[in-house]
Coordinates of N, CA, C and O in Angstrom, one line a residue:
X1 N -20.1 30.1 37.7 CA -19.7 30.0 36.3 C -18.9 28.8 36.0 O -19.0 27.9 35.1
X2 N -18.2 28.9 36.8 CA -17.3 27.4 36.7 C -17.9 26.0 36.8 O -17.7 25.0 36.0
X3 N -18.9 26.1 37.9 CA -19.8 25.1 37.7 C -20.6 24.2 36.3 O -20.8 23.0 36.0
X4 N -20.8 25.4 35.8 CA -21.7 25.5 34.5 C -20.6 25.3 33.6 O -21.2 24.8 32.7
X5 N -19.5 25.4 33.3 CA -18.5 25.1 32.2 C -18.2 23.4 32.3 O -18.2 22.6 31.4
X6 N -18.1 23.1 33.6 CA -17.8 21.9 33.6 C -18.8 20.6 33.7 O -18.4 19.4 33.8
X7 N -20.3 21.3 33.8 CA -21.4 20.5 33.9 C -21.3 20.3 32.1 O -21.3 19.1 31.7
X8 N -21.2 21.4 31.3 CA -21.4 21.4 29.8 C -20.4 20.9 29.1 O -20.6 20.6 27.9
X9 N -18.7 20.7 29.8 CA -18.0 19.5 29.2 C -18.2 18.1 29.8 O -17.5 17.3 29.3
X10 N -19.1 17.6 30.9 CA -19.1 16.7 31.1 C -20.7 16.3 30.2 O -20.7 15.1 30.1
X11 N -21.4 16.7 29.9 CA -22.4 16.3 29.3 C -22.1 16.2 27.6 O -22.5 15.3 26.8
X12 N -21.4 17.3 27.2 CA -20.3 17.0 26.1 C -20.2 15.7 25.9 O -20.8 15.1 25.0
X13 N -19.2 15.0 27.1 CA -18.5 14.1 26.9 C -19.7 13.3 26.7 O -19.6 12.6 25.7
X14 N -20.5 13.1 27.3 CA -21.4 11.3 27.1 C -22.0 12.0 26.2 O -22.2 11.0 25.4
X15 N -22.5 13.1 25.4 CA -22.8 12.6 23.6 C -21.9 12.5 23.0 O -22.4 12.3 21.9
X16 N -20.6 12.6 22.9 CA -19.8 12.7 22.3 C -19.0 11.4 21.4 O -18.3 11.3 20.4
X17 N -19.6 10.2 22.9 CA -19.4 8.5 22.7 C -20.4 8.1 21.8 O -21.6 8.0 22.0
X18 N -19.8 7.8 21.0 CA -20.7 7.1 19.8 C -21.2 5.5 20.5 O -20.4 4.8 21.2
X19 N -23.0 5.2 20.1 CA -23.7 4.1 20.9 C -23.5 3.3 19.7 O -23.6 3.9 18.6
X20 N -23.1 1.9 19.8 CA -23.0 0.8 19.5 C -23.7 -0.4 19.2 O -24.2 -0.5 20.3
X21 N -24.1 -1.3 18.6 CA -25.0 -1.8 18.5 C -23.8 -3.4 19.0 O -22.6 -3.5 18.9
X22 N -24.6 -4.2 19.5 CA -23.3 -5.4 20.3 C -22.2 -5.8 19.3 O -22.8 -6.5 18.4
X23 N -21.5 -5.8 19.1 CA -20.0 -6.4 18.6 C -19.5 -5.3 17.3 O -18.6 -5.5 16.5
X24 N -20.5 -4.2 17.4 CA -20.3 -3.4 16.0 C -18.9 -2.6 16.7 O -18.0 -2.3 15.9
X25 N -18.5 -2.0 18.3 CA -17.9 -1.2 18.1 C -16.4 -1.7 18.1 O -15.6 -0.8 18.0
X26 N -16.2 -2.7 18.3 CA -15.1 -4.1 18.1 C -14.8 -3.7 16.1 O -13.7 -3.4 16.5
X27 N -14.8 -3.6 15.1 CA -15.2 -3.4 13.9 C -15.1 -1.9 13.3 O -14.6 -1.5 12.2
X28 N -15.7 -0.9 14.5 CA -15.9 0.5 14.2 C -14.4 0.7 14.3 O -13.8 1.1 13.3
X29 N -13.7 0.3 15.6 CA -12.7 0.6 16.0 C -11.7 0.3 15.0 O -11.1 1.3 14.7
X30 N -11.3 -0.5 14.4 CA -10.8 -1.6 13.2 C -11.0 -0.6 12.3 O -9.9 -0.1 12.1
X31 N -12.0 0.1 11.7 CA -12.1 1.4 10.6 C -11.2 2.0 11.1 O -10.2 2.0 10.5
X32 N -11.3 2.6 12.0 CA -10.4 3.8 12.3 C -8.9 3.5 12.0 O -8.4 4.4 11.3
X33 N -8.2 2.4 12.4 CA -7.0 2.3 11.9 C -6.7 2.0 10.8 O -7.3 0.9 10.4
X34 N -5.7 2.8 9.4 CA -5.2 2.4 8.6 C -4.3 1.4 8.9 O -4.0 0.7 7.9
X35 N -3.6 1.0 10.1 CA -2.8 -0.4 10.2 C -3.2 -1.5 10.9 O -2.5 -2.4 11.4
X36 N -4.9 -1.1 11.1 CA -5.5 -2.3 11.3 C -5.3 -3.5 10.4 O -5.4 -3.4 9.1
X37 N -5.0 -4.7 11.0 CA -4.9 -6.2 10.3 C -6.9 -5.9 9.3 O -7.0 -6.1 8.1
X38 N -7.7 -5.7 9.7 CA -9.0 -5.9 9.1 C -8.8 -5.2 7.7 O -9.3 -5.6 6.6
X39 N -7.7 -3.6 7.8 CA -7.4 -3.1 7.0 C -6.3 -3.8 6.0 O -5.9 -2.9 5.2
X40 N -6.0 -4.6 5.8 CA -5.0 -5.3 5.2 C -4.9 -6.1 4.2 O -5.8 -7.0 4.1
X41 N -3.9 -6.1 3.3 CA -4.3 -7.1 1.7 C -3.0 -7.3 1.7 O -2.3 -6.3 2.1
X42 N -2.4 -8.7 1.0 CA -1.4 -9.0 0.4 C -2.1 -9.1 -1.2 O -3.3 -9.3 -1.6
X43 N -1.0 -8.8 -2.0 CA -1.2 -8.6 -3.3 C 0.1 -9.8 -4.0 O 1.2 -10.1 -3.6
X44 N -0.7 -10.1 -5.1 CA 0.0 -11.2 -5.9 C 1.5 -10.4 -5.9 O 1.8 -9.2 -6.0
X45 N 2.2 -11.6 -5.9 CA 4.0 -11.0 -6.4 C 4.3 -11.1 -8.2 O 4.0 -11.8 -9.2
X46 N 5.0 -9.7 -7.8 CA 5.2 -9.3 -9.1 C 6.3 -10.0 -9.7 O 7.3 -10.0 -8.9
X47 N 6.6 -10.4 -10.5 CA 7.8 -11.4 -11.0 C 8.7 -11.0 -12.2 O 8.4 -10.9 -13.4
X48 N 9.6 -10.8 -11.7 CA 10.3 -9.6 -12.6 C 11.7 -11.0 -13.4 O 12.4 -11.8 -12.8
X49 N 11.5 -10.7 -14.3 CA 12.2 -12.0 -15.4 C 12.1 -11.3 -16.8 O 11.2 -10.5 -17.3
X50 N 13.6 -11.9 -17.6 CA 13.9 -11.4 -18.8 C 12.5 -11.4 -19.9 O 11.9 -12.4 -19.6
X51 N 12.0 -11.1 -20.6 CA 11.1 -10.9 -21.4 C 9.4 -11.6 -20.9 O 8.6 -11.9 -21.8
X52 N 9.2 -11.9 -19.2 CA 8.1 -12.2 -19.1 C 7.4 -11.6 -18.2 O 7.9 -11.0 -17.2
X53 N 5.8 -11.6 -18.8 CA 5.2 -10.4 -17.7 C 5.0 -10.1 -16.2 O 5.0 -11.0 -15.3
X54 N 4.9 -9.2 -15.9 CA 5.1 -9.3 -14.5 C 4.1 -10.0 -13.3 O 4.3 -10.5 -12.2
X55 N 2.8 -9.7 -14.1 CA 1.9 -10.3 -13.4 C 1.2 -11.2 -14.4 O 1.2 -10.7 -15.5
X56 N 0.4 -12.5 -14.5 CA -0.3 -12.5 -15.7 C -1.4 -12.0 -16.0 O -1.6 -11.7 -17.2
X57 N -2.4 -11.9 -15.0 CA -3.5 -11.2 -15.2 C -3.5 -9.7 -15.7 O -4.6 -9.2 -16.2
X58 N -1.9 -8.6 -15.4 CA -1.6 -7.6 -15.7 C -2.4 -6.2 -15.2 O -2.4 -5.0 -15.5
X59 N -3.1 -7.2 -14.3 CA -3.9 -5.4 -13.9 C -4.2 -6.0 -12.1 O -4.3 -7.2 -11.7
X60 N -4.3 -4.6 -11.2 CA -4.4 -4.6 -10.0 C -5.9 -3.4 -9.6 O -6.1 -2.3 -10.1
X61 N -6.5 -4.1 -8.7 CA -8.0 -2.9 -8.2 C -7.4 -2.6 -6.9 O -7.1 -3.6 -6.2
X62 N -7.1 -1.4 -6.5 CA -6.8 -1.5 -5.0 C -7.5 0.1 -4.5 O -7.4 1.3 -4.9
X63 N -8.2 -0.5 -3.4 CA -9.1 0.8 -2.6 C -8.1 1.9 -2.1 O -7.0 1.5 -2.0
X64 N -8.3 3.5 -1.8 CA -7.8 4.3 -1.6 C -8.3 4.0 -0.1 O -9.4 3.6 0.3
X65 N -7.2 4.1 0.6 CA -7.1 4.2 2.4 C -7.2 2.5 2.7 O -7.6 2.1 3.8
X66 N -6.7 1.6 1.5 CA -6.1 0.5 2.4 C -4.8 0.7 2.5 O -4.2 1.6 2.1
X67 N -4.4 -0.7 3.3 CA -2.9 -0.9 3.2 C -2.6 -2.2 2.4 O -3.4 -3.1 2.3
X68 N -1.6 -2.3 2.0 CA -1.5 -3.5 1.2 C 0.4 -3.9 0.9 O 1.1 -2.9 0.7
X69 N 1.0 -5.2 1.0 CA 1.6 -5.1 0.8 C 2.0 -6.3 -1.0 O 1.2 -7.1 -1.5
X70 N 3.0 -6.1 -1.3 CA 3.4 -6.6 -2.8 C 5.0 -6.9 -2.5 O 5.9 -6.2 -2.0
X71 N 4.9 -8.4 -2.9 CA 6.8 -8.6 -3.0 C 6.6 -8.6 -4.8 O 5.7 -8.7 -5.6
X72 N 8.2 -8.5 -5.0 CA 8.9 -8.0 -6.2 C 9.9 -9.0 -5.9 O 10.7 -9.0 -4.9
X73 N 9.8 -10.1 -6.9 CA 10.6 -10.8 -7.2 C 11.4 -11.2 -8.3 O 11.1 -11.4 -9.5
X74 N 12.5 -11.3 -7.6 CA 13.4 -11.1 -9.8 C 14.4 -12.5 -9.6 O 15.1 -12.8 -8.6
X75 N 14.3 -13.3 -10.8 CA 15.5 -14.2 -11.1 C 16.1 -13.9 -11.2 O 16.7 -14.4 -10.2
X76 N 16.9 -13.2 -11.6 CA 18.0 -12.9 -11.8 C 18.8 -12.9 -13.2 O 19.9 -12.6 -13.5
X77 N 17.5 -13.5 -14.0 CA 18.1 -13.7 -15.4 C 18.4 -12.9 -16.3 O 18.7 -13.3 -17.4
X78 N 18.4 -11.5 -16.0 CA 18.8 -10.3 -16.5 C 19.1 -9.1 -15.7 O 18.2 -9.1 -14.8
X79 N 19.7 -8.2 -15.5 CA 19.6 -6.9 -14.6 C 18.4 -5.9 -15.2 O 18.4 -5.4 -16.3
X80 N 17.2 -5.7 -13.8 CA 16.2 -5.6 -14.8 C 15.5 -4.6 -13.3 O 15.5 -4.8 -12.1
X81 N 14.9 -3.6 -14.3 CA 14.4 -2.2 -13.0 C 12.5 -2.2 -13.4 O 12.0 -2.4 -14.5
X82 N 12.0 -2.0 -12.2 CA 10.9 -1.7 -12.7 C 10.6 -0.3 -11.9 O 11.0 0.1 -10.9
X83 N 9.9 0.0 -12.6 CA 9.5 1.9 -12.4 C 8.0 2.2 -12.5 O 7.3 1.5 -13.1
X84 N 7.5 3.5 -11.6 CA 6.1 3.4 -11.8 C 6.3 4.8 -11.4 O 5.2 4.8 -10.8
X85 N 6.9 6.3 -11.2 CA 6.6 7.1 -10.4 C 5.4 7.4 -10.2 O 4.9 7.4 -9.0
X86 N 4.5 7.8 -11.4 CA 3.2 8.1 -11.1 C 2.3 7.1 -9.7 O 1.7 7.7 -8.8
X87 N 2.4 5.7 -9.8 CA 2.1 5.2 -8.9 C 3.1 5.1 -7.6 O 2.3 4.5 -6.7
X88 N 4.0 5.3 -7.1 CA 5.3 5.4 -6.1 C 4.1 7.3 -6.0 O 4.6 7.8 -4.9
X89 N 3.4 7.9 -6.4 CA 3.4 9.3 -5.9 C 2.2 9.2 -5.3 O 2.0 9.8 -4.3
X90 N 1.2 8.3 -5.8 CA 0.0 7.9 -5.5 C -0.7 7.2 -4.2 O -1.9 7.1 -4.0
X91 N 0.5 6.7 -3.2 CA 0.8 6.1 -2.5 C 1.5 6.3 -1.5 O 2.7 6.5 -1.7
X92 N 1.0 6.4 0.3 CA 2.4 6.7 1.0 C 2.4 5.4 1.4 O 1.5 4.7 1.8
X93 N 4.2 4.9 1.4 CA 4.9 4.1 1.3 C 5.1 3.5 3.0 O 4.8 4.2 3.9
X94 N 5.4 2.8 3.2 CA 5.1 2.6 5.2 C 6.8 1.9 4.7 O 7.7 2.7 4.7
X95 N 7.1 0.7 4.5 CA 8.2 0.6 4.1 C 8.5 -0.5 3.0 O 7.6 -1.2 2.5
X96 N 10.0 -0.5 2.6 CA 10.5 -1.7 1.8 C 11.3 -2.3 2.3 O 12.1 -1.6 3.0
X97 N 11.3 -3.5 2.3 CA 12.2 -4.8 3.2 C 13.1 -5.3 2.0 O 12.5 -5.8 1.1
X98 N 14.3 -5.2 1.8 CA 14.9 -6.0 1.4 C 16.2 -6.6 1.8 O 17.2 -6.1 2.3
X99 N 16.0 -8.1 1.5 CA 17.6 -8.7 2.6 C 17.3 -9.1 3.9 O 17.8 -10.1 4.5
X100 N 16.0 -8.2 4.6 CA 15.7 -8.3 6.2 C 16.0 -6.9 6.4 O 16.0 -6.6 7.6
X101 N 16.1 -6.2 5.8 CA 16.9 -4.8 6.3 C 15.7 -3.4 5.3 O 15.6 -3.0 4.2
X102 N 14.8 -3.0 6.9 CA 13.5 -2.3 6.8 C 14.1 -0.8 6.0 O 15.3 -0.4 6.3
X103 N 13.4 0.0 5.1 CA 14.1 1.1 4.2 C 12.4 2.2 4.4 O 11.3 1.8 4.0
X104 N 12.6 3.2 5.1 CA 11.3 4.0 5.2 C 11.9 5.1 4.2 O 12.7 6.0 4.6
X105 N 11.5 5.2 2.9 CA 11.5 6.2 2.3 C 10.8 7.0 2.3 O 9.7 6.5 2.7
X106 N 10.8 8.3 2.1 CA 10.1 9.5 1.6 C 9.1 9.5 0.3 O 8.0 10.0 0.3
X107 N 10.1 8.7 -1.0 CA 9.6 8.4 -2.4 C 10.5 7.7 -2.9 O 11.5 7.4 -2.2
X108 N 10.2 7.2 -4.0 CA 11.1 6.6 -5.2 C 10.5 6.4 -6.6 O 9.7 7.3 -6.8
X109 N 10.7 5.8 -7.2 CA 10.6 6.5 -8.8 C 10.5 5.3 -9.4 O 9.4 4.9 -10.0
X110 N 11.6 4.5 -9.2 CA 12.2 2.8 -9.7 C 13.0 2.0 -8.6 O 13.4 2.7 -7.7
X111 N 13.3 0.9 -8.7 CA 14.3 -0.1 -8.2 C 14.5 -0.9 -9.2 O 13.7 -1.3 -10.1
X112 N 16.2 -1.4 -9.0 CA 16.6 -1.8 -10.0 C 17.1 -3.1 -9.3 O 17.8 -3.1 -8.2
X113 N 16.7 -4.4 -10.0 CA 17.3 -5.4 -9.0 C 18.8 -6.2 -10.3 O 18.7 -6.9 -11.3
X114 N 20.2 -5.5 -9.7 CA 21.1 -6.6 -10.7 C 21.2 -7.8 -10.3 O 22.0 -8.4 -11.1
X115 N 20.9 -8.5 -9.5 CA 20.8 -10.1 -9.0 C 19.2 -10.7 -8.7 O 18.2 -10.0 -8.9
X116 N 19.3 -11.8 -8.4 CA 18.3 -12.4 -8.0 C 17.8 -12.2 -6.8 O 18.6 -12.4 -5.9
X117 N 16.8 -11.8 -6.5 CA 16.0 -11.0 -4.8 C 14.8 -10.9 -4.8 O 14.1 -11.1 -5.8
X118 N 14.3 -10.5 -3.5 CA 13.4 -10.0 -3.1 C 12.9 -8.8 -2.3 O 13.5 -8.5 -1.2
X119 N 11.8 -8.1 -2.9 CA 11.9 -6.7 -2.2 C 10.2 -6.4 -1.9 O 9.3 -6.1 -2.7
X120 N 10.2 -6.7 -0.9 CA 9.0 -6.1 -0.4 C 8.3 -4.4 0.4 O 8.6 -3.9 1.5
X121 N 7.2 -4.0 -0.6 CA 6.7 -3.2 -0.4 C 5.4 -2.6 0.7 O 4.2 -2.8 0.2
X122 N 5.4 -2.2 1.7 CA 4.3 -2.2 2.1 C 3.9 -0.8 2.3 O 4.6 0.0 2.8
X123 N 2.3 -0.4 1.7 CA 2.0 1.1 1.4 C 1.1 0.9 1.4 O 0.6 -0.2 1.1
X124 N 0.1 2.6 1.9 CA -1.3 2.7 1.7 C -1.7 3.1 0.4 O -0.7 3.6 -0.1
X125 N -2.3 3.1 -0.1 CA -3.0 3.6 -1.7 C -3.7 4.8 -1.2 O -4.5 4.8 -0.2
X126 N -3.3 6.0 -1.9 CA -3.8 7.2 -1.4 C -4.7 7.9 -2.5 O -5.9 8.1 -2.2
X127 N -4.1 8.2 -3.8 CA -4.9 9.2 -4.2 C -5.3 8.5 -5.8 O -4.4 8.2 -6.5
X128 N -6.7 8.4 -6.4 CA -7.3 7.1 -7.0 C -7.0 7.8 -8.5 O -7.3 9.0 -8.7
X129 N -6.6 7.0 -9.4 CA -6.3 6.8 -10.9 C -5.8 5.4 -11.5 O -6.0 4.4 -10.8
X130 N -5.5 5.5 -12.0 CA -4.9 4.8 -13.2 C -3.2 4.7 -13.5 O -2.6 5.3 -14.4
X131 N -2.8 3.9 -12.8 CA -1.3 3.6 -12.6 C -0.4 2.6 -13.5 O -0.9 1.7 -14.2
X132 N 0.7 2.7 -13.4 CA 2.0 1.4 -14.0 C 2.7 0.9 -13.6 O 3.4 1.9 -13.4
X133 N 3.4 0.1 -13.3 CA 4.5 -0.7 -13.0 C 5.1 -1.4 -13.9 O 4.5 -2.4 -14.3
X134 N 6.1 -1.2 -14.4 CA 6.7 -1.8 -15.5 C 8.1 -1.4 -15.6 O 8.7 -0.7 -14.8
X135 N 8.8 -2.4 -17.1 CA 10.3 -2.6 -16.9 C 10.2 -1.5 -17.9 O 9.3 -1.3 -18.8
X136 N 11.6 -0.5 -17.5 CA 11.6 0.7 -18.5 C 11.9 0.2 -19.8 O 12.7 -0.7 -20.0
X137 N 10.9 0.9 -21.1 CA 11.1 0.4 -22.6 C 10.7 -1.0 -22.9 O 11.2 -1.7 -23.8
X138 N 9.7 -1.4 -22.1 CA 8.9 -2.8 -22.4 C 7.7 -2.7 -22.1 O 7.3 -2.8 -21.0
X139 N 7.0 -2.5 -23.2 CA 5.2 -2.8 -23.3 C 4.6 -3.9 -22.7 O 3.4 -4.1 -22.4
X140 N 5.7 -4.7 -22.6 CA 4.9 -6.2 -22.8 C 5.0 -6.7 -20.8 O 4.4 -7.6 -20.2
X141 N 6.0 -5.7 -20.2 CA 6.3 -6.1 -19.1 C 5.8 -5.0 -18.0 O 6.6 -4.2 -17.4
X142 N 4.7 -5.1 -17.8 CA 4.3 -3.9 -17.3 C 2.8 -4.5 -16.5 O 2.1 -5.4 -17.0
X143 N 2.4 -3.8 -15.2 CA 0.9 -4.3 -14.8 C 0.1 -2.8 -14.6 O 0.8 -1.8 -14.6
X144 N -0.7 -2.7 -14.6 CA -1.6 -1.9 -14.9 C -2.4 -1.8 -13.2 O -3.0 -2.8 -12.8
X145 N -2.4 -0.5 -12.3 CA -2.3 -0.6 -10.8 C -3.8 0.7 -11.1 O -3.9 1.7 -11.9
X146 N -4.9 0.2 -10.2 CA -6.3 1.3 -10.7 C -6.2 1.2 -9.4 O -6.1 0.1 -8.8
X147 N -6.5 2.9 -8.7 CA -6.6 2.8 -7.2 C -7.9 3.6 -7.2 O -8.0 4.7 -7.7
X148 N -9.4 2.8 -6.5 CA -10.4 3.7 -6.9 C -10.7 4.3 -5.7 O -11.5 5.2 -5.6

């Protein structure tokens, strides 16, 4: 009996390896990780300034199960927050860099920059809608984030 258990996990095992066609399984492998580099996008920086928009083009397409990261950059020319929960919920967060100094949150809601900085986000896009990013109580300063 024993014989026969382990004849039928060893033949298991060789269908179990997916066959390859030449340089495809180099690629296959690359799918499988979400922190694969193949898996990866930098996204225009958002530019956070007293009454100008954050992005110009104002809208972002970003795939569900990439990774991508986004710097947030503020002059300093006002003390000025931008907020998106809905999108910060939509999204697990891998981390934020700011200063040099790595921040693994759970969630957040908003950041508020009172000086001139930079803060970088890096996260996967999880669950697909129709998102915001914007300065609270400004129409005009806001980008529009579609995760399909």
């Amino acid at each position: 009996m024993r014989n026969i258990v382990v004849a039928i996990a060893a033949v298991s095992a060789v269908f179990a390896v997916p066959a390859f066609a030449e340089g495809e399984a180099e690629e296959a492998t690359a799918q499988a990780g979400l922190f694969a580099n193949s898996n990866r996008e930098n996204l225009p920086k958002l530019n956070l300034s007293a009454g100008e928009p954050l992005l110009k083009d104002g809208k972002l397409l970003l795939k569900s199960g990439k990774y991508y990261e986004i710097e947030i950059e503020a002059d300093g020319s006002q003390e000025l927050a931008i907020s998106g929960p809905s999108f910060f919920r939509s999204v697990w967060i891998d981390e934020i860099v700011i200063n040099g100094i790595e921040i693994r949150p759970m969630a957040i809601d908003s950041m508020e920059f009172d000086e001139a900085g930079t803060a970088e986000i890096s996260f996967i896009a999880i669950k697909p809608g129709s998102h915001f990013l914007s300065v609270p109580g400004s129409e005009t300063q806001r980008v529009e984030i579609i995760i399909e």
